[in-house]
Coordinates of C-alpha atoms in Angstrom, one line a residue:
X1 CA -3.3 -16.9 -5.5
X2 CA -5.1 -14.8 -8.1
X3 CA -3.0 -14.2 -11.2
X4 CA -2.5 -10.6 -12.5
X5 CA -3.5 -10.1 -16.1
X6 CA -3.1 -6.6 -17.5
X7 CA -6.5 -6.7 -19.3
X8 CA -8.7 -3.8 -20.2
X9 CA -11.7 -2.9 -18.1
X10 CA -14.9 -4.4 -19.2
X11 CA -17.6 -1.9 -20.3
X12 CA -19.5 -2.3 -17.0
X13 CA -16.3 -1.9 -15.0
X14 CA -15.4 1.2 -17.0
X15 CA -18.9 2.7 -16.3
X16 CA -18.4 2.1 -12.6
X17 CA -15.1 4.0 -12.7
X18 CA -16.7 6.9 -14.5
X19 CA -19.5 7.1 -11.9
X20 CA -16.9 7.1 -9.1
X21 CA -14.7 9.7 -10.7
X22 CA -17.6 12.1 -11.5
X23 CA -19.6 12.0 -8.4
X24 CA -19.0 9.0 -6.2
X25 CA -16.6 8.5 -3.3
X26 CA -13.8 9.7 -5.6
X27 CA -15.3 13.2 -5.9
X28 CA -13.2 15.6 -3.9
X29 CA -16.1 17.6 -2.7
X30 CA -17.2 14.7 -0.5
X31 CA -14.2 14.9 1.8
X32 CA -13.9 18.7 1.5
X33 CA -17.3 18.9 3.2
X34 CA -16.0 17.3 6.3
X35 CA -14.6 19.9 8.7
X36 CA -14.5 19.7 12.4
X37 CA -12.3 21.5 14.9
X38 CA -9.9 19.2 16.7
X39 CA -8.9 21.6 19.5
X40 CA -6.7 20.8 22.4
X41 CA -3.1 19.7 22.5
X42 CA -2.0 16.1 22.2
X43 CA -1.1 14.4 25.5
X44 CA 0.5 11.2 24.4
X45 CA 2.1 8.6 26.5
X46 CA 4.8 6.1 25.4
X47 CA 4.0 3.1 23.3
X48 CA 2.5 0.4 25.4
X49 CA 4.9 -2.4 26.4
X50 CA 2.5 -5.1 25.4
X51 CA 4.2 -8.3 24.6
X52 CA 3.5 -10.2 21.4
X53 CA 3.0 -13.3 23.6
X54 CA -0.6 -14.4 23.5
X55 CA -1.5 -12.4 20.4
X56 CA -2.7 -15.1 18.0
X57 CA -1.4 -15.2 14.4
X58 CA -4.0 -13.8 12.1
X59 CA -5.8 -15.5 9.3
X60 CA -3.9 -16.5 6.2
X61 CA -0.4 -17.8 5.9
X62 CA 0.5 -16.8 2.3
X63 CA 2.0 -13.4 2.2
X64 CA 3.3 -10.9 -0.2
X65 CA 7.0 -10.2 -1.1
X66 CA 9.0 -8.5 1.5
X67 CA 12.2 -6.5 1.0
X68 CA 15.1 -5.8 3.2
X69 CA 13.6 -3.6 6.0
X70 CA 15.6 -0.4 6.3
X71 CA 13.5 1.0 9.1
X72 CA 16.3 0.9 11.7
X73 CA 18.7 2.8 9.5
X74 CA 16.2 5.1 7.8
X75 CA 13.8 6.7 10.3
X76 CA 11.1 7.5 7.8
X77 CA 7.8 6.2 6.4
X78 CA 6.2 7.1 3.1
X79 CA 2.4 7.3 3.6
X80 CA -0.1 7.7 0.7
X81 CA -3.7 8.6 1.6
X82 CA -6.9 10.1 0.2
X83 CA -7.3 13.8 -0.1
X84 CA -8.5 15.5 3.1
X85 CA -8.4 12.4 5.2
X86 CA -6.0 13.6 8.0
X87 CA -6.3 16.2 10.8
X88 CA -4.9 19.6 9.9
X89 CA -4.2 22.6 12.2
X90 CA -5.7 26.0 11.8
X91 CA -2.9 27.1 9.4
X92 CA -3.6 24.2 7.1
X93 CA 0.1 23.4 7.0
X94 CA 0.6 20.9 9.8
X95 CA -0.9 17.5 10.7
X96 CA -0.9 17.4 14.5
X97 CA -1.2 13.7 15.0
X98 CA 1.6 12.9 12.5
X99 CA 3.9 15.4 14.0
X100 CA 3.2 14.0 17.5
X101 CA 4.2 10.5 16.2
X102 CA 7.4 11.9 14.8
X103 CA 8.3 13.6 18.1
X104 CA 7.7 10.5 20.0
X105 CA 9.4 7.9 17.8
X106 CA 11.9 10.0 15.7
X107 CA 10.3 8.6 12.6
X108 CA 9.5 11.3 10.0
X109 CA 6.4 10.8 7.9
X110 CA 6.4 11.8 4.2
X111 CA 2.6 12.2 3.9
X112 CA 1.2 12.4 0.4
X113 CA -2.5 13.0 -0.6
X114 CA -2.2 11.2 -4.0
X115 CA -5.2 8.9 -3.8
X116 CA -8.3 10.4 -5.5
X117 CA -9.9 7.2 -6.7
X118 CA -9.3 3.5 -6.1
X119 CA -9.0 2.4 -9.7
X120 CA -6.9 5.4 -10.7
X121 CA -4.4 4.7 -7.9
X122 CA -4.4 1.0 -8.7
X123 CA -3.3 2.0 -12.2
X124 CA -0.4 4.0 -10.7
X125 CA 1.0 1.2 -8.6
X126 CA 0.2 -2.0 -10.5
X127 CA 3.1 -1.8 -13.0
X128 CA 5.7 -1.8 -10.1
X129 CA 3.8 -4.4 -8.1
X130 CA 3.3 -6.7 -11.0
X131 CA 7.0 -6.4 -11.8
X132 CA 8.0 -7.1 -8.1
X133 CA 9.3 -3.5 -7.7
X134 CA 9.1 -1.0 -4.8
X135 CA 6.3 1.5 -5.3
X136 CA 8.1 4.1 -3.2
X137 CA 5.3 3.8 -0.7
X138 CA 5.4 2.1 2.7
X139 CA 1.7 2.6 3.7
X140 CA -1.3 3.0 1.5
X141 CA -5.1 3.4 2.2
X142 CA -7.5 1.6 -0.1
X143 CA -11.2 0.8 0.1
X144 CA -12.1 -2.8 1.1
X145 CA -12.8 -4.2 -2.4
X146 CA -9.5 -3.1 -3.8
X147 CA -7.7 -4.1 -0.6
X148 CA -9.1 -7.5 -1.2
X149 CA -7.8 -7.6 -4.7
X150 CA -4.3 -6.7 -3.7
X151 CA -4.3 -9.4 -1.0
X152 CA -5.5 -12.0 -3.5
X153 CA -2.8 -11.0 -6.0
X154 CA -0.1 -11.3 -3.2
X155 CA 0.9 -7.7 -3.6
X156 CA 0.8 -6.7 0.0
X157 CA 2.9 -7.9 3.0
X158 CA 1.6 -9.9 5.9
X159 CA 1.7 -7.8 9.1
X160 CA 3.9 -8.5 12.1
X161 CA 1.4 -8.8 15.1
X162 CA 4.2 -8.0 17.6
X163 CA 4.4 -4.4 16.3
X164 CA 0.6 -4.0 16.3
X165 CA -0.5 -4.5 20.0
X166 CA -2.9 -1.5 20.1
X167 CA -4.4 -2.4 16.8
X168 CA -5.0 -6.0 17.8
X169 CA -6.5 -5.0 21.2
X170 CA -8.5 -2.0 20.1
X171 CA -10.0 -2.8 16.7
X172 CA -13.8 -2.6 16.9
X173 CA -15.6 -5.9 16.6
X174 CA -17.5 -4.8 13.5
X175 CA -14.3 -4.5 11.5
X176 CA -12.4 -7.4 13.0
X177 CA -12.7 -10.2 10.5
X178 CA -13.9 -9.3 6.9
X179 CA -14.2 -12.3 4.5
X180 CA -11.4 -10.9 2.3
X181 CA -8.9 -10.6 5.2
X182 CA -9.9 -13.0 8.0
X183 CA -8.2 -12.0 11.3
X184 CA -6.7 -8.8 9.7
X185 CA -3.5 -10.5 8.6
X186 CA -2.8 -7.9 6.0
X187 CA -4.8 -4.8 6.8
X188 CA -6.3 -2.6 9.4
X189 CA -9.1 -0.1 8.9
X190 CA -8.1 3.6 8.6
X191 CA -11.8 4.6 8.9
X192 CA -15.2 3.1 8.4
X193 CA -17.8 4.3 6.0
X194 CA -21.5 3.8 6.9
X195 CA -24.4 4.0 4.5
X196 CA -27.7 5.2 6.1
X197 CA -31.0 6.9 5.1
X198 CA -31.0 10.7 5.3
X199 CA -34.2 12.7 5.2
X200 CA -35.4 16.3 5.2
X201 CA -38.1 16.8 7.9
X202 CA -39.6 19.8 6.2
X203 CA -39.9 18.0 2.8
X204 CA -41.4 14.9 4.4
X205 CA -44.1 17.0 6.0
X206 CA -45.2 14.3 8.4
X207 CA -44.5 11.3 6.2
X208 CA -42.6 8.5 8.1
X209 CA -39.5 7.1 6.4
X210 CA -37.8 4.3 8.4
X211 CA -36.8 1.9 5.6
X212 CA -35.9 1.4 2.0
X213 CA -39.4 0.0 1.5
X214 CA -40.9 3.4 2.7
X215 CA -38.7 5.1 0.1
X216 CA -39.7 2.8 -2.7
X217 CA -43.4 2.1 -2.0
X218 CA -45.0 5.3 -0.6
X219 CA -46.7 7.1 -3.5
X220 CA -46.5 10.4 -1.6
X221 CA -42.7 10.3 -2.1
X222 CA -42.9 9.7 -5.9
X223 CA -40.0 11.6 -7.6
X224 CA -38.5 12.7 -4.3
X225 CA -36.2 9.9 -3.3
X226 CA -32.6 9.2 -4.3
X227 CA -30.2 6.3 -4.3
X228 CA -26.4 6.2 -4.7
X229 CA -24.4 5.5 -7.9
X230 CA -22.1 3.3 -5.8
X231 CA -23.3 -0.3 -6.5
X232 CA -22.4 -1.9 -3.2
X233 CA -24.2 0.8 -1.1
X234 CA -27.4 0.9 -3.1
X235 CA -27.6 -2.8 -3.7
X236 CA -26.6 -3.7 -0.1
X237 CA -29.3 -1.5 1.4
X238 CA -31.9 -2.9 -0.9
X239 CA -30.9 -6.5 -0.3
X240 CA -31.1 -5.9 3.5
X241 CA -34.6 -4.5 3.1
X242 CA -35.6 -7.6 1.2
X243 CA -34.3 -9.8 4.1
X244 CA -31.1 -10.9 2.3
X245 CA -27.6 -10.8 3.8
X246 CA -25.2 -8.8 1.6
X247 CA -22.5 -11.0 2.8
X248 CA -24.1 -14.2 1.5
X249 CA -26.5 -13.3 -1.3
X250 CA -27.0 -15.3 -4.6
X251 CA -27.2 -14.2 -8.2
X252 CA -31.0 -14.6 -8.0
X253 CA -31.1 -12.4 -4.9
X254 CA -29.1 -9.7 -6.7
X255 CA -31.4 -9.9 -9.8
X256 CA -34.5 -9.6 -7.6
X257 CA -33.1 -6.5 -5.9
X258 CA -32.3 -5.0 -9.3
X259 CA -35.8 -5.7 -10.5
X260 CA -37.3 -4.0 -7.4
X261 CA -35.3 -0.9 -8.0
X262 CA -36.0 -1.0 -11.8
X263 CA -39.7 -0.9 -11.0
X264 CA -39.2 2.2 -8.9
X265 CA -37.2 3.8 -11.7
X266 CA -39.8 3.0 -14.3
X267 CA -42.6 4.4 -12.1
X268 CA -40.7 7.6 -11.4
X269 CA -40.6 6.9 -7.7
X270 CA -36.8 7.3 -7.7
X271 CA -35.8 10.8 -8.8
X272 CA -32.2 9.9 -9.7
X273 CA -29.1 8.1 -8.7
X274 CA -26.4 10.4 -7.3
X275 CA -22.9 10.5 -5.9
X276 CA -22.2 12.9 -3.0
X277 CA -24.1 15.6 -4.9
X278 CA -27.2 14.4 -3.0
X279 CA -26.1 16.7 -0.3
X280 CA -27.6 19.7 -2.1
X281 CA -30.8 17.8 -3.0
X282 CA -31.5 16.7 0.6
X283 CA -30.7 20.1 2.0
X284 CA -32.9 21.9 -0.5
X285 CA -35.8 19.4 -0.1
X286 CA -35.6 18.2 -3.7
X287 CA -35.0 14.8 -2.1
X288 CA -37.3 14.1 0.8
X289 CA -35.2 11.0 1.6
X290 CA -32.1 9.4 0.1
X291 CA -29.4 6.8 0.7
X292 CA -26.5 8.7 2.1
X293 CA -23.0 8.4 3.6
X294 CA -22.8 9.0 7.3
X295 CA -19.8 11.3 7.1
X296 CA -21.8 13.7 5.0
X297 CA -24.8 13.4 7.2
X298 CA -22.7 14.6 10.2
X299 CA -21.9 17.8 8.5
X300 CA -25.4 18.2 6.9
X301 CA -27.0 17.9 10.4
X302 CA -24.7 20.6 11.7
X303 CA -25.5 22.9 8.9
X304 CA -29.3 22.3 8.5
X305 CA -31.9 21.7 11.2
X306 CA -34.2 20.0 8.7
X307 CA -31.7 17.1 7.9
X308 CA -31.6 14.0 10.0
X309 CA -31.0 10.3 9.5
X310 CA -32.4 6.9 10.4
X311 CA -31.0 3.4 10.6
X312 CA -33.5 0.9 9.2
X313 CA -34.4 -2.1 11.4
X314 CA -33.1 -4.3 8.6
X315 CA -29.6 -2.8 9.1
X316 CA -27.2 -0.7 7.2
X317 CA -24.1 -1.1 5.1
X318 CA -20.5 -0.5 6.3
X319 CA -17.3 -0.5 4.3
X320 CA -13.9 0.6 5.2
X321 CA -10.8 2.3 3.9
X322 CA -7.8 0.2 5.0
X323 CA -4.1 0.6 5.6
X324 CA -1.8 -1.9 3.8
X325 CA 1.9 -2.3 3.3
X326 CA 2.8 -3.0 -0.4
X327 CA 5.4 -5.5 -1.5
X328 CA 9.0 -4.3 -1.4
X329 CA 8.3 -1.4 0.9
X330 CA 11.6 -0.3 2.4
X331 CA 10.2 0.7 5.9
X332 CA 7.8 -2.0 6.9
X333 CA 8.3 -1.9 10.6
X334 CA 8.1 1.9 10.6
X335 CA 4.8 1.6 8.7
X336 CA 3.5 -0.9 11.2
X337 CA 4.4 1.4 14.1
X338 CA 2.5 4.2 12.5
X339 CA -0.5 1.9 11.9
X340 CA -0.5 0.9 15.5
X341 CA -0.2 4.5 16.7
X342 CA -3.6 5.3 15.2
X343 CA -5.1 2.6 17.2
X344 CA -4.2 4.3 20.5
X345 CA -7.3 6.0 21.7
X346 CA -6.0 9.6 21.8
X347 CA -4.6 9.8 18.3
X348 CA -7.7 8.0 17.0
X349 CA -9.9 10.6 18.8
X350 CA -8.0 13.5 17.3
X351 CA -8.4 12.0 13.9
X352 CA -12.1 11.3 14.3
X353 CA -12.8 14.8 15.6
X354 CA -11.5 16.3 12.4
X355 CA -12.7 14.0 9.7
X356 CA -16.0 12.7 11.2
X357 CA -15.9 9.2 9.7
X358 CA -16.6 6.0 11.6
X359 CA -13.8 5.5 14.1
X360 CA -12.7 1.8 14.2
X361 CA -10.9 2.1 17.5
X362 CA -12.5 0.9 20.8
X363 CA -11.6 3.2 23.6
X364 CA -11.5 6.4 21.5
X365 CA -14.9 7.6 22.7
X366 CA -13.7 8.8 26.1
X367 CA -10.8 10.7 24.5
X368 CA -13.1 12.2 21.9
X369 CA -15.4 13.4 24.6
X370 CA -12.6 15.6 25.9
X371 CA -12.2 17.2 22.4
X372 CA -15.7 17.3 21.1
X373 CA -18.5 15.9 23.4
X374 CA -21.1 16.1 20.7
X375 CA -19.0 14.0 18.3
X376 CA -18.4 11.4 21.1
X377 CA -22.1 10.9 21.4
X378 CA -22.8 10.8 17.7
X379 CA -23.4 7.1 16.6
X380 CA -22.4 8.0 13.1
X381 CA -18.8 8.6 14.4
X382 CA -18.8 6.2 17.4
X383 CA -21.4 3.5 16.8
X384 CA -22.9 2.1 20.0
X385 CA -23.3 -1.7 20.4
X386 CA -26.9 -1.6 19.1
X387 CA -25.8 0.2 15.9
X388 CA -22.8 -2.0 15.5
X389 CA -25.1 -5.0 15.6
X390 CA -27.0 -3.7 12.6
X391 CA -23.8 -3.2 10.5
X392 CA -23.4 -5.4 7.4
X393 CA -20.7 -5.7 4.7
X394 CA -20.9 -6.5 1.1
X395 CA -19.3 -9.8 0.3
X396 CA -16.2 -10.1 -1.9
X397 CA -16.9 -10.6 -5.6
X398 CA -15.0 -12.6 -8.1
X399 CA -14.0 -10.9 -11.3
X400 CA -16.8 -12.6 -13.2
X401 CA -19.4 -11.6 -10.6
X402 CA -18.2 -8.0 -10.5
X403 CA -18.5 -7.7 -14.3
X404 CA -22.0 -9.2 -14.3
X405 CA -23.3 -7.2 -11.3
X406 CA -21.9 -3.9 -12.6
X407 CA -23.5 -4.5 -16.0
X408 CA -26.9 -4.9 -14.3
X409 CA -26.4 -1.9 -12.1
X410 CA -25.2 0.3 -15.0
X411 CA -28.4 -0.6 -16.9
X412 CA -30.5 0.3 -13.9
X413 CA -28.9 3.7 -13.3
X414 CA -28.5 4.5 -17.0
X415 CA -24.7 4.9 -16.7

């Protein structure tokens, strides 16, 4: 088990945090862009009476530290999530799916939007977790690389498969067994995050862009392409274009990808590296093409007829935000019931219709079609099998690797 040491961030890690806080996935404007009506009343059946029999135990055997579970006596669950990552009604005061869960189960949900950045939130909870204390939270949502860290540290609890029948049965294959949590013993995805190529048809003016190579090598696009300040997204897409697997690459592979991007920076081919502020660049045509997050592209396409996207033949990057139960949580089984609820097709569809991220729940598409037929057909929300097959994840990094890779990337982007 990885040992926790309260060390300061290295300069490259600190630079990565600054990038994320200023304009990366932590920037609030990213989620605030995503608005979709989720009309229609919930029609929810009872929890399935699936037996735990036949559900195999997942992955690892070492778990975190449990506490006495007060779920039976205290019908509540404390849920911390990212800003604007839950369905909201027209008044902006109610979360329909959470309230439906409470009506069915009698379990009230204290829902708090107190995660704005992975590193910032880790700083909030690590003193209690390191001391073996309750964080006051039963369920948290963290991006895969930080989820992996908490699992390595032994700071999250192993899940009870008997309370997660829908999650086990309905989890999409592309999210089923990441290298940092084989078999999903400790986590289940809240939503997926896909990285694709967005382009402005008018700005391209007939130029074809179907790959990262097109963006880097076509002189007619000089100064009109953008890449992301998120290291795993930009480097993953570049590695794929070079025929390398982001789940298995070597130090030499990474260095070669850095060199390729550096050449494009030096020549002026790459206009700049951005966070979610690329949305204004691609809409205005300042970018003819850029690496983009699928959740943004859904909204951009709805707002601008010139914006569209392409999935390269080499593939695309997918990460996930994941539900975990921290050590010493008082209401573990209540949290597991809430996790499982969001793997029922109807609640999953209600959520997907509102936030427009990648839905990780098989079976949600038919329910989503009843709410928003266009969203149900959108491969950026419900990937089809062909798109799922092109999905790749960035491998887990050791602390040494992360420091080295972030240092190279910070030099490349000028961070």
